[in-house]
Amino acid sequence: GAVVSQHPSRVICKSGTSVKIECRSLDFQATTMFWYRQFPKQSLMLMATSNEGSKATYEQGVEKDKFLINHASLTLSTLTVTSAHPEDSSFYICSARMTSKVNEQFFGPGTRLTVL
Amino acid sequence: SQQGEEDPQALSIQEGENATMNCSYKTSINNLQWYRQNSGRGLVHLILIRSNEREKHSGRLRVTLDTSKKSSSLLITASRAADTASYFCATVSGGETSGSRLTFGEGTQLTVNP
């Protein structure tokens, strides 16, 4: 149980285009989902916290107009990187937390974004 | 430097040896967690230790927590080549029902040579 999927696993796009990444909790309801960014050989940096039915809370320094987050249902959150640039190339990982286990986050497999 | 610093940054050992990784943090915490990440993959939760606990075991894993020194260690005994991965500590501060955001350390890259 507690499986989180991400789609796509890998995406290559041209500079200026927008890319949407989906994060799904497959066998549980996730009231809260988190989006992280990880550069090569570095740690995970929290970008935003997404609660179902409400606006996401962004970390300092993360542009909310550039990284659009939607958490429309208890099993799906999306991250859209708008007008992507090469510096947005990174590994994006989501995690989901269930109401009954607030201390544990279940992570998706990640999405590798490459912006040309 | 950020909450959750780890050392060493990289560790290379032979199969069968023990691997010890350390994590230090700065603020008071509710709990500390260790995660494993295989290259280019998501994170797998290994173990959670609460702030009022000092030691915890899970299979070949042993975690200690010293809140006076604001540090934790992860010991993997009898390592295997399949243990090769990056290991991250992550702390949770603040109210357990409000956010419970994780703050990750820099990670230790463990290589277990067969």
JSON list of C-alpha atoms in Angstrom, two decimals:
[
{"chain": "A", "resi": 1, "resn": "GLY", "atom": "CA", "xyz": [0.00, 0.00, 0.00]},
{"chain": "A", "resi": 2, "resn": "ALA", "atom": "CA", "xyz": [0.81, 3.73, -0.01]},
{"chain": "A", "resi": 3, "resn": "VAL", "atom": "CA", "xyz": [2.00, 3.95, -3.58]},
{"chain": "A", "resi": 4, "resn": "VAL", "atom": "CA", "xyz": [2.57, 7.28, -5.28]},
{"chain": "A", "resi": 5, "resn": "SER", "atom": "CA", "xyz": [3.05, 7.58, -9.00]},
{"chain": "A", "resi": 6, "resn": "GLN", "atom": "CA", "xyz": [4.34, 10.40, -11.14]},
{"chain": "A", "resi": 7, "resn": "HIS", "atom": "CA", "xyz": [3.84, 11.02, -14.81]},
{"chain": "A", "resi": 8, "resn": "PRO", "atom": "CA", "xyz": [5.77, 11.49, -16.94]},
{"chain": "A", "resi": 9, "resn": "SER", "atom": "CA", "xyz": [8.96, 9.94, -15.60]},
{"chain": "A", "resi": 10, "resn": "ARG", "atom": "CA", "xyz": [11.05, 11.89, -18.05]},
{"chain": "A", "resi": 11, "resn": "VAL", "atom": "CA", "xyz": [10.31, 14.88, -20.26]},
{"chain": "A", "resi": 12, "resn": "ILE", "atom": "CA", "xyz": [12.35, 16.94, -22.66]},
{"chain": "A", "resi": 13, "resn": "CYS", "atom": "CA", "xyz": [10.95, 20.21, -23.85]},
{"chain": "A", "resi": 14, "resn": "LYS", "atom": "CA", "xyz": [11.98, 23.36, -25.65]},
{"chain": "A", "resi": 15, "resn": "SER", "atom": "CA", "xyz": [12.64, 26.58, -23.84]},
{"chain": "A", "resi": 16, "resn": "GLY", "atom": "CA", "xyz": [9.48, 28.66, -23.45]},
{"chain": "A", "resi": 17, "resn": "THR", "atom": "CA", "xyz": [7.05, 25.79, -23.35]},
{"chain": "A", "resi": 18, "resn": "SER", "atom": "CA", "xyz": [5.03, 24.63, -20.35]},
{"chain": "A", "resi": 19, "resn": "VAL", "atom": "CA", "xyz": [5.24, 21.19, -18.82]},
{"chain": "A", "resi": 20, "resn": "LYS", "atom": "CA", "xyz": [2.71, 19.51, -16.54]},
{"chain": "A", "resi": 21, "resn": "ILE", "atom": "CA", "xyz": [3.74, 16.80, -14.07]},
{"chain": "A", "resi": 22, "resn": "GLU", "atom": "CA", "xyz": [1.14, 14.66, -12.36]},
{"chain": "A", "resi": 23, "resn": "CYS", "atom": "CA", "xyz": [1.41, 13.12, -8.92]},
{"chain": "A", "resi": 24, "resn": "ARG", "atom": "CA", "xyz": [-1.13, 10.48, -7.92]},
{"chain": "A", "resi": 25, "resn": "SER", "atom": "CA", "xyz": [-1.69, 8.55, -4.72]},
{"chain": "A", "resi": 26, "resn": "LEU", "atom": "CA", "xyz": [-2.84, 5.19, -6.03]},
{"chain": "A", "resi": 27, "resn": "ASP", "atom": "CA", "xyz": [-4.25, 3.46, -2.98]},
{"chain": "A", "resi": 28, "resn": "PHE", "atom": "CA", "xyz": [-4.90, 6.13, -0.42]},
{"chain": "A", "resi": 29, "resn": "GLN", "atom": "CA", "xyz": [-6.32, 9.59, -0.10]},
{"chain": "A", "resi": 30, "resn": "ALA", "atom": "CA", "xyz": [-3.72, 12.31, 0.25]},
{"chain": "A", "resi": 31, "resn": "THR", "atom": "CA", "xyz": [-4.96, 15.43, 1.94]},
{"chain": "A", "resi": 32, "resn": "THR", "atom": "CA", "xyz": [-1.51, 16.96, 1.57]},
{"chain": "A", "resi": 33, "resn": "MET", "atom": "CA", "xyz": [1.03, 16.60, -1.20]},
{"chain": "A", "resi": 34, "resn": "PHE", "atom": "CA", "xyz": [4.48, 18.10, -1.38]},
{"chain": "A", "resi": 35, "resn": "TRP", "atom": "CA", "xyz": [6.60, 19.07, -4.36]},
{"chain": "A", "resi": 36, "resn": "TYR", "atom": "CA", "xyz": [10.38, 18.91, -4.18]},
{"chain": "A", "resi": 37, "resn": "ARG", "atom": "CA", "xyz": [13.15, 19.79, -6.55]},
{"chain": "A", "resi": 38, "resn": "GLN", "atom": "CA", "xyz": [16.50, 18.02, -6.61]},
{"chain": "A", "resi": 39, "resn": "PHE", "atom": "CA", "xyz": [19.57, 19.06, -8.56]},
{"chain": "A", "resi": 40, "resn": "PRO", "atom": "CA", "xyz": [22.23, 16.44, -9.39]},
{"chain": "A", "resi": 41, "resn": "LYS", "atom": "CA", "xyz": [24.06, 15.15, -6.34]},
{"chain": "A", "resi": 42, "resn": "GLN", "atom": "CA", "xyz": [22.14, 17.52, -4.10]},
{"chain": "A", "resi": 43, "resn": "SER", "atom": "CA", "xyz": [19.43, 17.20, -1.53]},
{"chain": "A", "resi": 44, "resn": "LEU", "atom": "CA", "xyz": [15.71, 17.69, -1.95]},
{"chain": "A", "resi": 45, "resn": "MET", "atom": "CA", "xyz": [14.43, 21.20, -1.61]},
{"chain": "A", "resi": 46, "resn": "LEU", "atom": "CA", "xyz": [10.78, 21.70, -0.75]},
{"chain": "A", "resi": 47, "resn": "MET", "atom": "CA", "xyz": [9.07, 23.90, -3.31]},
{"chain": "A", "resi": 48, "resn": "ALA", "atom": "CA", "xyz": [5.50, 23.93, -2.08]},
{"chain": "A", "resi": 49, "resn": "THR", "atom": "CA", "xyz": [2.91, 22.24, 0.05]},
{"chain": "A", "resi": 50, "resn": "SER", "atom": "CA", "xyz": [-0.41, 21.46, -1.58]},
{"chain": "A", "resi": 51, "resn": "ASN", "atom": "CA", "xyz": [-3.61, 20.83, 0.32]},
{"chain": "A", "resi": 52, "resn": "GLU", "atom": "CA", "xyz": [-6.63, 19.44, -1.43]},
{"chain": "A", "resi": 53, "resn": "GLY", "atom": "CA", "xyz": [-9.10, 22.13, -2.37]},
{"chain": "A", "resi": 54, "resn": "SER", "atom": "CA", "xyz": [-6.98, 25.08, -1.34]},
{"chain": "A", "resi": 55, "resn": "LYS", "atom": "CA", "xyz": [-4.12, 27.13, -2.68]},
{"chain": "A", "resi": 56, "resn": "ALA", "atom": "CA", "xyz": [-0.62, 25.78, -2.38]},
{"chain": "A", "resi": 57, "resn": "THR", "atom": "CA", "xyz": [1.84, 27.23, 0.09]},
{"chain": "A", "resi": 58, "resn": "TYR", "atom": "CA", "xyz": [5.09, 28.07, -1.61]},
{"chain": "A", "resi": 59, "resn": "GLU", "atom": "CA", "xyz": [8.51, 28.15, -0.02]},
{"chain": "A", "resi": 60, "resn": "GLN", "atom": "CA", "xyz": [10.48, 31.36, -0.02]},
{"chain": "A", "resi": 61, "resn": "GLY", "atom": "CA", "xyz": [12.12, 31.97, -3.34]},
{"chain": "A", "resi": 62, "resn": "VAL", "atom": "CA", "xyz": [9.78, 29.75, -5.35]},
{"chain": "A", "resi": 63, "resn": "GLU", "atom": "CA", "xyz": [7.79, 31.67, -7.94]},
{"chain": "A", "resi": 64, "resn": "LYS", "atom": "CA", "xyz": [4.17, 30.66, -7.67]},
{"chain": "A", "resi": 65, "resn": "ASP", "atom": "CA", "xyz": [3.36, 32.05, -11.12]},
{"chain": "A", "resi": 66, "resn": "LYS", "atom": "CA", "xyz": [6.07, 29.93, -12.66]},
{"chain": "A", "resi": 67, "resn": "PHE", "atom": "CA", "xyz": [5.36, 26.72, -10.78]},
{"chain": "A", "resi": 68, "resn": "LEU", "atom": "CA", "xyz": [1.60, 26.30, -10.81]},
{"chain": "A", "resi": 69, "resn": "ILE", "atom": "CA", "xyz": [0.26, 23.71, -8.42]},
{"chain": "A", "resi": 70, "resn": "ASN", "atom": "CA", "xyz": [-3.23, 22.28, -8.47]},
{"chain": "A", "resi": 71, "resn": "HIS", "atom": "CA", "xyz": [-4.56, 19.75, -5.97]},
{"chain": "A", "resi": 72, "resn": "ALA", "atom": "CA", "xyz": [-8.05, 19.25, -7.25]},
{"chain": "A", "resi": 73, "resn": "SER", "atom": "CA", "xyz": [-8.74, 15.87, -5.71]},
{"chain": "A", "resi": 74, "resn": "LEU", "atom": "CA", "xyz": [-7.56, 13.72, -2.84]},
{"chain": "A", "resi": 75, "resn": "THR", "atom": "CA", "xyz": [-5.51, 11.56, -5.18]},
{"chain": "A", "resi": 76, "resn": "LEU", "atom": "CA", "xyz": [-4.07, 14.00, -7.69]},
{"chain": "A", "resi": 77, "resn": "SER", "atom": "CA", "xyz": [-1.80, 17.02, -7.61]},
{"chain": "A", "resi": 78, "resn": "THR", "atom": "CA", "xyz": [-0.22, 18.63, -10.64]},
{"chain": "A", "resi": 79, "resn": "LEU", "atom": "CA", "xyz": [2.82, 20.84, -11.04]},
{"chain": "A", "resi": 80, "resn": "THR", "atom": "CA", "xyz": [3.03, 22.94, -14.17]},
{"chain": "A", "resi": 81, "resn": "VAL", "atom": "CA", "xyz": [6.34, 24.54, -15.02]},
{"chain": "A", "resi": 82, "resn": "THR", "atom": "CA", "xyz": [5.38, 27.52, -17.16]},
{"chain": "A", "resi": 83, "resn": "SER", "atom": "CA", "xyz": [7.64, 29.07, -19.76]},
{"chain": "A", "resi": 84, "resn": "ALA", "atom": "CA", "xyz": [10.37, 26.62, -18.91]},
{"chain": "A", "resi": 85, "resn": "HIS", "atom": "CA", "xyz": [14.02, 27.62, -19.21]},
{"chain": "A", "resi": 86, "resn": "PRO", "atom": "CA", "xyz": [17.18, 25.50, -19.15]},
{"chain": "A", "resi": 87, "resn": "GLU", "atom": "CA", "xyz": [17.77, 26.41, -15.51]},
{"chain": "A", "resi": 88, "resn": "ASP", "atom": "CA", "xyz": [14.47, 24.72, -14.65]},
{"chain": "A", "resi": 89, "resn": "SER", "atom": "CA", "xyz": [16.00, 21.41, -15.70]},
{"chain": "A", "resi": 90, "resn": "SER", "atom": "CA", "xyz": [15.93, 19.28, -12.59]},
{"chain": "A", "resi": 91, "resn": "PHE", "atom": "CA", "xyz": [14.49, 16.21, -10.92]},
{"chain": "A", "resi": 92, "resn": "TYR", "atom": "CA", "xyz": [11.03, 16.94, -9.53]},
{"chain": "A", "resi": 93, "resn": "ILE", "atom": "CA", "xyz": [9.69, 14.66, -6.83]},
{"chain": "A", "resi": 94, "resn": "CYS", "atom": "CA", "xyz": [6.29, 14.68, -5.20]},
{"chain": "A", "resi": 95, "resn": "SER", "atom": "CA", "xyz": [5.22, 13.10, -1.97]},
{"chain": "A", "resi": 96, "resn": "ALA", "atom": "CA", "xyz": [1.87, 12.48, -0.40]},
{"chain": "A", "resi": 97, "resn": "ARG", "atom": "CA", "xyz": [0.75, 12.25, 3.14]},
{"chain": "A", "resi": 98, "resn": "MET", "atom": "CA", "xyz": [-2.33, 10.49, 4.42]},
{"chain": "A", "resi": 99, "resn": "THR", "atom": "CA", "xyz": [-4.42, 11.84, 7.26]},
{"chain": "A", "resi": 100, "resn": "SER", "atom": "CA", "xyz": [-3.80, 8.81, 9.45]},
{"chain": "A", "resi": 101, "resn": "LYS", "atom": "CA", "xyz": [-0.01, 8.98, 9.15]},
{"chain": "A", "resi": 102, "resn": "VAL", "atom": "CA", "xyz": [0.99, 12.59, 9.47]},
{"chain": "A", "resi": 103, "resn": "ASN", "atom": "CA", "xyz": [4.62, 11.75, 10.24]},
{"chain": "A", "resi": 104, "resn": "GLU", "atom": "CA", "xyz": [5.30, 9.88, 7.04]},
{"chain": "A", "resi": 105, "resn": "GLN", "atom": "CA", "xyz": [5.44, 11.02, 3.44]},
{"chain": "A", "resi": 106, "resn": "PHE", "atom": "CA", "xyz": [5.26, 8.58, 0.55]},
{"chain": "A", "resi": 107, "resn": "PHE", "atom": "CA", "xyz": [7.35, 9.62, -2.38]},
{"chain": "A", "resi": 108, "resn": "GLY", "atom": "CA", "xyz": [6.78, 9.30, -6.07]},
{"chain": "A", "resi": 109, "resn": "PRO", "atom": "CA", "xyz": [9.53, 8.02, -8.38]},
{"chain": "A", "resi": 110, "resn": "GLY", "atom": "CA", "xyz": [10.32, 11.49, -9.65]},
{"chain": "A", "resi": 111, "resn": "THR", "atom": "CA", "xyz": [10.22, 13.26, -13.01]},
{"chain": "A", "resi": 112, "resn": "ARG", "atom": "CA", "xyz": [13.37, 14.23, -14.85]},
{"chain": "A", "resi": 113, "resn": "LEU", "atom": "CA", "xyz": [12.80, 17.51, -16.70]},
{"chain": "A", "resi": 114, "resn": "THR", "atom": "CA", "xyz": [15.26, 18.65, -19.34]},
{"chain": "A", "resi": 115, "resn": "VAL", "atom": "CA", "xyz": [14.69, 22.01, -20.97]},
{"chain": "A", "resi": 116, "resn": "LEU", "atom": "CA", "xyz": [16.63, 22.57, -24.17]},
{"chain": "B", "resi": 1, "resn": "SER", "atom": "CA", "xyz": [24.34, 25.80, 6.19]},
{"chain": "B", "resi": 2, "resn": "GLN", "atom": "CA", "xyz": [20.93, 24.22, 6.37]},
{"chain": "B", "resi": 3, "resn": "GLN", "atom": "CA", "xyz": [19.11, 22.02, 8.80]},
{"chain": "B", "resi": 4, "resn": "GLY", "atom": "CA", "xyz": [20.23, 18.44, 8.45]},
{"chain": "B", "resi": 5, "resn": "GLU", "atom": "CA", "xyz": [23.85, 18.26, 7.53]},
{"chain": "B", "resi": 6, "resn": "GLU", "atom": "CA", "xyz": [25.27, 14.85, 6.93]},
{"chain": "B", "resi": 7, "resn": "ASP", "atom": "CA", "xyz": [28.67, 13.34, 6.96]},
{"chain": "B", "resi": 8, "resn": "PRO", "atom": "CA", "xyz": [30.39, 11.81, 5.32]},
{"chain": "B", "resi": 9, "resn": "GLN", "atom": "CA", "xyz": [29.24, 13.06, 1.95]},
{"chain": "B", "resi": 10, "resn": "ALA", "atom": "CA", "xyz": [30.46, 9.86, 0.39]},
{"chain": "B", "resi": 11, "resn": "LEU", "atom": "CA", "xyz": [31.32, 6.49, 1.88]},
{"chain": "B", "resi": 12, "resn": "SER", "atom": "CA", "xyz": [32.77, 3.48, 0.12]},
{"chain": "B", "resi": 13, "resn": "ILE", "atom": "CA", "xyz": [33.01, 0.14, 1.91]},
{"chain": "B", "resi": 14, "resn": "GLN", "atom": "CA", "xyz": [33.30, -3.56, 1.19]},
{"chain": "B", "resi": 15, "resn": "GLU", "atom": "CA", "xyz": [30.36, -5.91, 1.33]},
{"chain": "B", "resi": 16, "resn": "GLY", "atom": "CA", "xyz": [29.89, -7.27, 4.83]},
{"chain": "B", "resi": 17, "resn": "GLU", "atom": "CA", "xyz": [31.27, -4.20, 6.56]},
{"chain": "B", "resi": 18, "resn": "ASN", "atom": "CA", "xyz": [29.17, -1.82, 8.60]},
{"chain": "B", "resi": 19, "resn": "ALA", "atom": "CA", "xyz": [28.31, 1.67, 7.34]},
{"chain": "B", "resi": 20, "resn": "THR", "atom": "CA", "xyz": [27.73, 4.59, 9.64]},
{"chain": "B", "resi": 21, "resn": "MET", "atom": "CA", "xyz": [26.28, 7.89, 8.50]},
{"chain": "B", "resi": 22, "resn": "ASN", "atom": "CA", "xyz": [25.77, 10.94, 10.67]},
{"chain": "B", "resi": 23, "resn": "CYS", "atom": "CA", "xyz": [23.31, 13.79, 10.55]},
{"chain": "B", "resi": 24, "resn": "SER", "atom": "CA", "xyz": [23.29, 17.05, 12.48]},
{"chain": "B", "resi": 25, "resn": "TYR", "atom": "CA", "xyz": [20.49, 19.58, 12.71]},
{"chain": "B", "resi": 26, "resn": "LYS", "atom": "CA", "xyz": [19.97, 22.98, 14.22]},
{"chain": "B", "resi": 27, "resn": "THR", "atom": "CA", "xyz": [16.47, 23.49, 15.56]},
{"chain": "B", "resi": 28, "resn": "SER", "atom": "CA", "xyz": [14.37, 21.42, 17.95]},
{"chain": "B", "resi": 29, "resn": "ILE", "atom": "CA", "xyz": [12.53, 18.59, 16.27]},
{"chain": "B", "resi": 30, "resn": "ASN", "atom": "CA", "xyz": [9.50, 16.35, 16.67]},
{"chain": "B", "resi": 31, "resn": "ASN", "atom": "CA", "xyz": [11.11, 13.47, 14.91]},
{"chain": "B", "resi": 32, "resn": "LEU", "atom": "CA", "xyz": [13.91, 12.58, 12.55]},
{"chain": "B", "resi": 33, "resn": "GLN", "atom": "CA", "xyz": [13.58, 10.26, 9.61]},
{"chain": "B", "resi": 34, "resn": "TRP", "atom": "CA", "xyz": [16.00, 8.47, 7.34]},
{"chain": "B", "resi": 35, "resn": "TYR", "atom": "CA", "xyz": [15.33, 7.90, 3.69]},
{"chain": "B", "resi": 36, "resn": "ARG", "atom": "CA", "xyz": [17.10, 6.02, 0.95]},
{"chain": "B", "resi": 37, "resn": "GLN", "atom": "CA", "xyz": [17.28, 7.05, -2.69]},
{"chain": "B", "resi": 38, "resn": "ASN", "atom": "CA", "xyz": [18.59, 4.92, -5.51]},
{"chain": "B", "resi": 39, "resn": "SER", "atom": "CA", "xyz": [20.11, 6.87, -8.35]},
{"chain": "B", "resi": 40, "resn": "GLY", "atom": "CA", "xyz": [17.48, 8.81, -10.30]},
{"chain": "B", "resi": 41, "resn": "ARG", "atom": "CA", "xyz": [14.61, 7.39, -8.28]},
{"chain": "B", "resi": 42, "resn": "GLY", "atom": "CA", "xyz": [12.23, 8.46, -5.56]},
{"chain": "B", "resi": 43, "resn": "LEU", "atom": "CA", "xyz": [12.79, 8.17, -1.85]},
{"chain": "B", "resi": 44, "resn": "VAL", "atom": "CA", "xyz": [12.05, 5.20, 0.33]},
{"chain": "B", "resi": 45, "resn": "HIS", "atom": "CA", "xyz": [11.27, 5.74, 3.99]},
{"chain": "B", "resi": 46, "resn": "LEU", "atom": "CA", "xyz": [13.58, 3.67, 6.19]},
{"chain": "B", "resi": 47, "resn": "ILE", "atom": "CA", "xyz": [12.95, 4.57, 9.79]},
{"chain": "B", "resi": 48, "resn": "LEU", "atom": "CA", "xyz": [11.54, 7.28, 12.04]},
{"chain": "B", "resi": 49, "resn": "ILE", "atom": "CA", "xyz": [12.82, 8.14, 15.48]},
{"chain": "B", "resi": 50, "resn": "ARG", "atom": "CA", "xyz": [10.91, 10.48, 17.74]},
{"chain": "B", "resi": 51, "resn": "SER", "atom": "CA", "xyz": [12.53, 13.21, 19.79]},
{"chain": "B", "resi": 52, "resn": "ASN", "atom": "CA", "xyz": [11.95, 11.29, 23.02]},
{"chain": "B", "resi": 53, "resn": "GLU", "atom": "CA", "xyz": [13.61, 8.14, 21.69]},
{"chain": "B", "resi": 54, "resn": "ARG", "atom": "CA", "xyz": [17.33, 7.46, 21.78]},
{"chain": "B", "resi": 55, "resn": "GLU", "atom": "CA", "xyz": [17.71, 4.36, 19.66]},
{"chain": "B", "resi": 56, "resn": "LYS", "atom": "CA", "xyz": [15.67, 2.37, 17.22]},
{"chain": "B", "resi": 57, "resn": "HIS", "atom": "CA", "xyz": [16.26, -0.81, 15.23]},
{"chain": "B", "resi": 58, "resn": "SER", "atom": "CA", "xyz": [14.77, -2.14, 12.04]},
{"chain": "B", "resi": 59, "resn": "GLY", "atom": "CA", "xyz": [16.37, -5.22, 10.54]},
{"chain": "B", "resi": 60, "resn": "ARG", "atom": "CA", "xyz": [19.97, -4.32, 9.71]},
{"chain": "B", "resi": 61, "resn": "LEU", "atom": "CA", "xyz": [19.36, -0.66, 10.48]},
{"chain": "B", "resi": 62, "resn": "ARG", "atom": "CA", "xyz": [20.11, 1.02, 13.75]},
{"chain": "B", "resi": 63, "resn": "VAL", "atom": "CA", "xyz": [19.35, 4.69, 14.33]},
{"chain": "B", "resi": 64, "resn": "THR", "atom": "CA", "xyz": [20.41, 6.76, 17.29]},
{"chain": "B", "resi": 65, "resn": "LEU", "atom": "CA", "xyz": [19.30, 10.22, 18.27]},
{"chain": "B", "resi": 66, "resn": "ASP", "atom": "CA", "xyz": [21.07, 12.62, 20.60]},
{"chain": "B", "resi": 67, "resn": "THR", "atom": "CA", "xyz": [18.90, 15.67, 21.05]},
{"chain": "B", "resi": 68, "resn": "SER", "atom": "CA", "xyz": [21.45, 17.36, 23.31]},
{"chain": "B", "resi": 69, "resn": "LYS", "atom": "CA", "xyz": [23.96, 17.29, 20.46]},
{"chain": "B", "resi": 70, "resn": "LYS", "atom": "CA", "xyz": [21.27, 17.65, 17.80]},
{"chain": "B", "resi": 71, "resn": "SER", "atom": "CA", "xyz": [22.62, 14.69, 15.92]},
{"chain": "B", "resi": 72, "resn": "SER", "atom": "CA", "xyz": [21.59, 11.30, 14.65]},
{"chain": "B", "resi": 73, "resn": "SER", "atom": "CA", "xyz": [23.39, 8.35, 13.18]},
{"chain": "B", "resi": 74, "resn": "LEU", "atom": "CA", "xyz": [22.31, 5.58, 10.86]},
{"chain": "B", "resi": 75, "resn": "LEU", "atom": "CA", "xyz": [24.17, 2.30, 11.05]},
{"chain": "B", "resi": 76, "resn": "ILE", "atom": "CA", "xyz": [23.76, -0.36, 8.40]},
{"chain": "B", "resi": 77, "resn": "THR", "atom": "CA", "xyz": [25.22, -3.65, 9.52]},
{"chain": "B", "resi": 78, "resn": "ALA", "atom": "CA", "xyz": [26.55, -6.41, 7.28]},
{"chain": "B", "resi": 79, "resn": "SER", "atom": "CA", "xyz": [26.21, -4.23, 4.20]},
{"chain": "B", "resi": 80, "resn": "ARG", "atom": "CA", "xyz": [25.33, -5.61, 0.80]},
{"chain": "B", "resi": 81, "resn": "ALA", "atom": "CA", "xyz": [25.99, -4.33, -2.69]},
{"chain": "B", "resi": 82, "resn": "ALA", "atom": "CA", "xyz": [22.25, -3.65, -2.95]},
{"chain": "B", "resi": 83, "resn": "ASP", "atom": "CA", "xyz": [22.58, -1.10, -0.14]},
{"chain": "B", "resi": 84, "resn": "THR", "atom": "CA", "xyz": [24.41, 1.19, -2.56]},
{"chain": "B", "resi": 85, "resn": "ALA", "atom": "CA", "xyz": [22.32, 4.38, -2.63]},
{"chain": "B", "resi": 86, "resn": "SER", "atom": "CA", "xyz": [22.09, 7.89, -1.24]},
{"chain": "B", "resi": 87, "resn": "TYR", "atom": "CA", "xyz": [20.85, 8.18, 2.31]},
{"chain": "B", "resi": 88, "resn": "PHE", "atom": "CA", "xyz": [19.15, 11.30, 3.61]},
{"chain": "B", "resi": 89, "resn": "CYS", "atom": "CA", "xyz": [18.09, 12.35, 7.04]},
{"chain": "B", "resi": 90, "resn": "ALA", "atom": "CA", "xyz": [15.07, 14.61, 7.34]},
{"chain": "B", "resi": 91, "resn": "THR", "atom": "CA", "xyz": [13.73, 16.44, 10.33]},
{"chain": "B", "resi": 92, "resn": "VAL", "atom": "CA", "xyz": [10.21, 17.38, 11.25]},
{"chain": "B", "resi": 93, "resn": "SER", "atom": "CA", "xyz": [9.67, 20.39, 13.45]},
{"chain": "B", "resi": 94, "resn": "GLY", "atom": "CA", "xyz": [6.62, 22.22, 14.69]},
{"chain": "B", "resi": 95, "resn": "GLY", "atom": "CA", "xyz": [3.19, 20.77, 15.37]},
{"chain": "B", "resi": 96, "resn": "GLU", "atom": "CA", "xyz": [2.70, 17.24, 14.17]},
{"chain": "B", "resi": 97, "resn": "THR", "atom": "CA", "xyz": [-0.71, 17.96, 12.79]},
{"chain": "B", "resi": 98, "resn": "SER", "atom": "CA", "xyz": [0.15, 21.14, 11.00]},
{"chain": "B", "resi": 99, "resn": "GLY", "atom": "CA", "xyz": [2.30, 20.68, 7.94]},
{"chain": "B", "resi": 100, "resn": "SER", "atom": "CA", "xyz": [4.88, 18.24, 9.25]},
{"chain": "B", "resi": 101, "resn": "ARG", "atom": "CA", "xyz": [7.21, 19.45, 6.59]},
{"chain": "B", "resi": 102, "resn": "LEU", "atom": "CA", "xyz": [10.42, 17.56, 6.07]},
{"chain": "B", "resi": 103, "resn": "THR", "atom": "CA", "xyz": [13.74, 19.35, 5.94]},
{"chain": "B", "resi": 104, "resn": "PHE", "atom": "CA", "xyz": [16.33, 17.19, 4.26]},
{"chain": "B", "resi": 105, "resn": "GLY", "atom": "CA", "xyz": [20.02, 16.91, 4.91]},
{"chain": "B", "resi": 106, "resn": "GLU", "atom": "CA", "xyz": [22.63, 16.94, 2.17]},
{"chain": "B", "resi": 107, "resn": "GLY", "atom": "CA", "xyz": [22.80, 13.17, 1.98]},
{"chain": "B", "resi": 108, "resn": "THR", "atom": "CA", "xyz": [25.50, 10.53, 2.07]},
{"chain": "B", "resi": 109, "resn": "GLN", "atom": "CA", "xyz": [26.33, 8.55, -1.03]},
{"chain": "B", "resi": 110, "resn": "LEU", "atom": "CA", "xyz": [27.06, 5.00, 0.07]},
{"chain": "B", "resi": 111, "resn": "THR", "atom": "CA", "xyz": [28.84, 2.60, -2.24]},
{"chain": "B", "resi": 112, "resn": "VAL", "atom": "CA", "xyz": [29.13, -1.01, -1.17]},
{"chain": "B", "resi": 113, "resn": "ASN", "atom": "CA", "xyz": [31.68, -2.88, -3.25]},
{"chain": "B", "resi": 114, "resn": "PRO", "atom": "CA", "xyz": [31.07, -6.59, -3.82]}
]
